[in-house]
Amino acid sequence: TQLLEQSPQFLSIQEGENLTVYCNSSSVFSSLQWYRQEPGEGPVLLVTVVTGGEVKKLKRLTFQFGDARKDSSLHITAAQPGDTGLYLCAGAQDYGQNFVFGPGTRLSVLP
Amino acid sequence: SAVISQKPSRDICQRGTSLTIQCQVDSQVTMMFWYRQQPGQSLTLIATANQGSEATYESGFVIDKFPISRPNLTFSTLTVSNMSPEDSSIYLCSVELTSGSVYEQFFGPGTRLTVL
């Protein structure tokens, strides 16, 4: 059973478009993290959200944690080819014990 | 954050041989983990590397196949034993750091293993 689901699984868009990817669960998480992984590299932590309803912005990326701390979204404005990669969400249960990773959204931004 | 290095970055191995992957962290950390990432897939936790005691393995992973050492708080090794082509994956080590009550994981660059 996948505790964390991500959608869409794959996304191919043109440079300049906006997009949103989702991370959903039936479980409550004490915090949730988003990572980006480029080919041949390890995942790089983008953001950690902790409080229900929290919104964090990182340049063109906007992250939101659901009020019930069961879901999250990542919105990218004016996507660029450099945004291409695998986006992973990960939920921490029990305040750090047991990280759960979602299956990932593979994003391709075409020039 | 933490700076994590892994050796080797990639290797091509023959069936039946073993490979030991090293993970070095630039600071002392309590929690270190080993993950496997098969082509096009997400991360699967292999085990938690415990300093001073045996590693804690997840369901489906056993010590005989994936022996782990954790001699100190900055270093760990994962051995992939008696390899088969199904072991071809990226192997990643990670560390957990805390800031107050927030726990975050940081990853090494990974070791890309191909078994022929």
Coordinates of N, CA, C and O in Angstrom, one line a residue, chain A residues 1-40:
Chain A
T1 N 0.9 -1.2 0.0 CA 0.0 0.0 0.0 C 0.9 1.2 0.0 O 1.8 1.3 0.8
Q2 N 0.6 2.1 -1.0 CA 1.4 3.4 -1.1 C 0.8 4.4 -0.1 O -0.3 4.8 -0.3
L3 N 1.6 4.8 0.9 CA 1.1 5.8 1.8 C 1.0 7.1 1.2 O 0.1 7.9 1.6
L4 N 1.9 7.4 0.3 CA 1.9 8.7 -0.4 C 1.7 8.5 -1.9 O 2.4 7.7 -2.5
E5 N 0.8 9.3 -2.4 CA 0.5 9.2 -3.9 C 0.9 10.6 -4.5 O 0.7 11.6 -3.9
Q6 N 1.4 10.5 -5.7 CA 1.7 11.7 -6.4 C 1.1 11.7 -7.8 O 1.0 10.7 -8.4
S7 N 0.6 12.9 -8.2 CA 0.0 13.1 -9.5 C 0.4 14.4 -10.1 O 0.6 15.4 -9.4
P8 N 0.6 14.5 -11.4 CA 0.6 13.3 -12.3 C 1.9 12.5 -12.2 O 2.8 13.0 -11.5
Q9 N 1.9 11.4 -12.8 CA 3.1 10.6 -12.7 C 4.2 11.2 -13.7 O 5.4 11.2 -13.4
F10 N 3.7 11.6 -14.8 CA 4.6 12.2 -15.8 C 3.9 13.5 -16.3 O 2.7 13.6 -16.4
L11 N 4.8 14.5 -16.6 CA 4.3 15.8 -17.1 C 5.3 16.4 -18.1 O 6.5 16.5 -17.7
S12 N 4.9 16.7 -19.3 CA 5.7 17.3 -20.3 C 5.1 18.6 -20.7 O 4.0 18.6 -21.2
I13 N 5.8 19.7 -20.5 CA 5.2 21.0 -20.9 C 6.2 21.8 -21.6 O 7.4 21.5 -21.6
Q14 N 5.7 22.9 -22.2 CA 6.6 23.9 -22.9 C 7.1 24.9 -21.9 O 6.5 25.2 -20.9
E15 N 8.3 25.4 -22.2 CA 8.9 26.5 -21.4 C 7.9 27.6 -21.2 O 7.3 28.0 -22.2
G16 N 7.8 28.2 -20.0 CA 6.9 29.3 -19.8 C 5.5 29.0 -19.3 O 4.8 29.8 -18.7
E17 N 5.2 27.7 -19.4 CA 3.9 27.3 -18.8 C 3.9 27.1 -17.3 O 5.0 27.0 -16.7
N18 N 2.7 27.1 -16.7 CA 2.6 26.9 -15.3 C 2.2 25.5 -15.0 O 1.5 24.8 -15.9
L19 N 2.5 24.9 -13.9 CA 2.1 23.5 -13.6 C 1.9 23.4 -12.1 O 2.5 24.1 -11.3
T20 N 1.1 22.4 -11.7 CA 1.0 22.0 -10.3 C 1.1 20.5 -10.2 O 0.5 19.8 -11.0
V21 N 1.8 20.0 -9.2 CA 1.9 18.6 -8.9 C 1.4 18.4 -7.5 O 1.5 19.3 -6.7
Y22 N 0.9 17.2 -7.3 CA 0.2 17.0 -6.0 C 0.7 15.8 -5.3 O 1.2 14.8 -5.9
C23 N 0.6 15.8 -4.0 CA 1.1 14.7 -3.1 C 0.0 14.5 -2.1 O -0.4 15.4 -1.4
N24 N -0.6 13.3 -2.1 CA -1.8 13.0 -1.3 C -1.6 11.8 -0.5 O -0.9 10.8 -0.9
S25 N -2.2 11.8 0.7 CA -2.2 10.6 1.6 C -3.4 10.6 2.5 O -4.1 11.6 2.7
S26 N -3.7 9.4 3.0 CA -4.7 9.3 4.0 C -4.2 9.4 5.4 O -4.9 9.4 6.4
S27 N -2.8 9.5 5.5 CA -2.2 9.6 6.8 C -1.8 11.1 7.1 O -1.6 11.9 6.2
V28 N -1.7 11.4 8.3 CA -1.2 12.7 8.8 C 0.3 12.7 9.0 O 0.8 11.7 9.6
F29 N 1.0 13.7 8.5 CA 2.4 13.8 8.7 C 2.8 14.9 9.6 O 2.2 16.0 9.5
S30 N 3.8 14.8 10.3 CA 4.3 15.9 11.2 C 5.0 16.9 10.3 O 5.0 18.1 10.7
S31 N 5.6 16.5 9.2 CA 6.1 17.5 8.2 C 6.2 16.8 6.9 O 6.1 15.5 6.8
L32 N 6.3 17.6 5.9 CA 6.4 17.0 4.5 C 7.5 17.8 3.7 O 7.6 19.0 3.9
Q33 N 8.2 17.0 3.0 CA 9.3 17.6 2.2 C 9.2 17.3 0.7 O 8.6 16.3 0.3
W34 N 9.7 18.3 -0.1 CA 9.7 18.1 -1.5 C 11.2 18.1 -1.9 O 12.0 18.9 -1.4
Y35 N 11.5 17.2 -2.8 CA 12.8 17.0 -3.4 C 12.8 17.1 -4.9 O 11.8 16.7 -5.5
R36 N 13.9 17.6 -5.5 CA 14.0 17.4 -6.9 C 15.3 16.6 -7.2 O 16.4 16.9 -6.6
Q37 N 15.2 15.7 -8.1 CA 16.3 14.8 -8.4 C 16.5 14.9 -9.9 O 15.7 14.6 -10.7
E38 N 17.7 15.3 -10.3 CA 18.1 15.3 -11.7 C 18.9 14.0 -12.0 O 19.4 13.4 -11.1
P39 N 18.9 13.7 -13.3 CA 19.6 12.4 -13.7 C 21.0 12.4 -13.2 O 21.8 13.3 -13.3
G40 N 21.4 11.2 -12.6 CA 22.7 11.0 -12.1 C 23.0 11.7 -10.8 O 24.2 11.7 -10.4

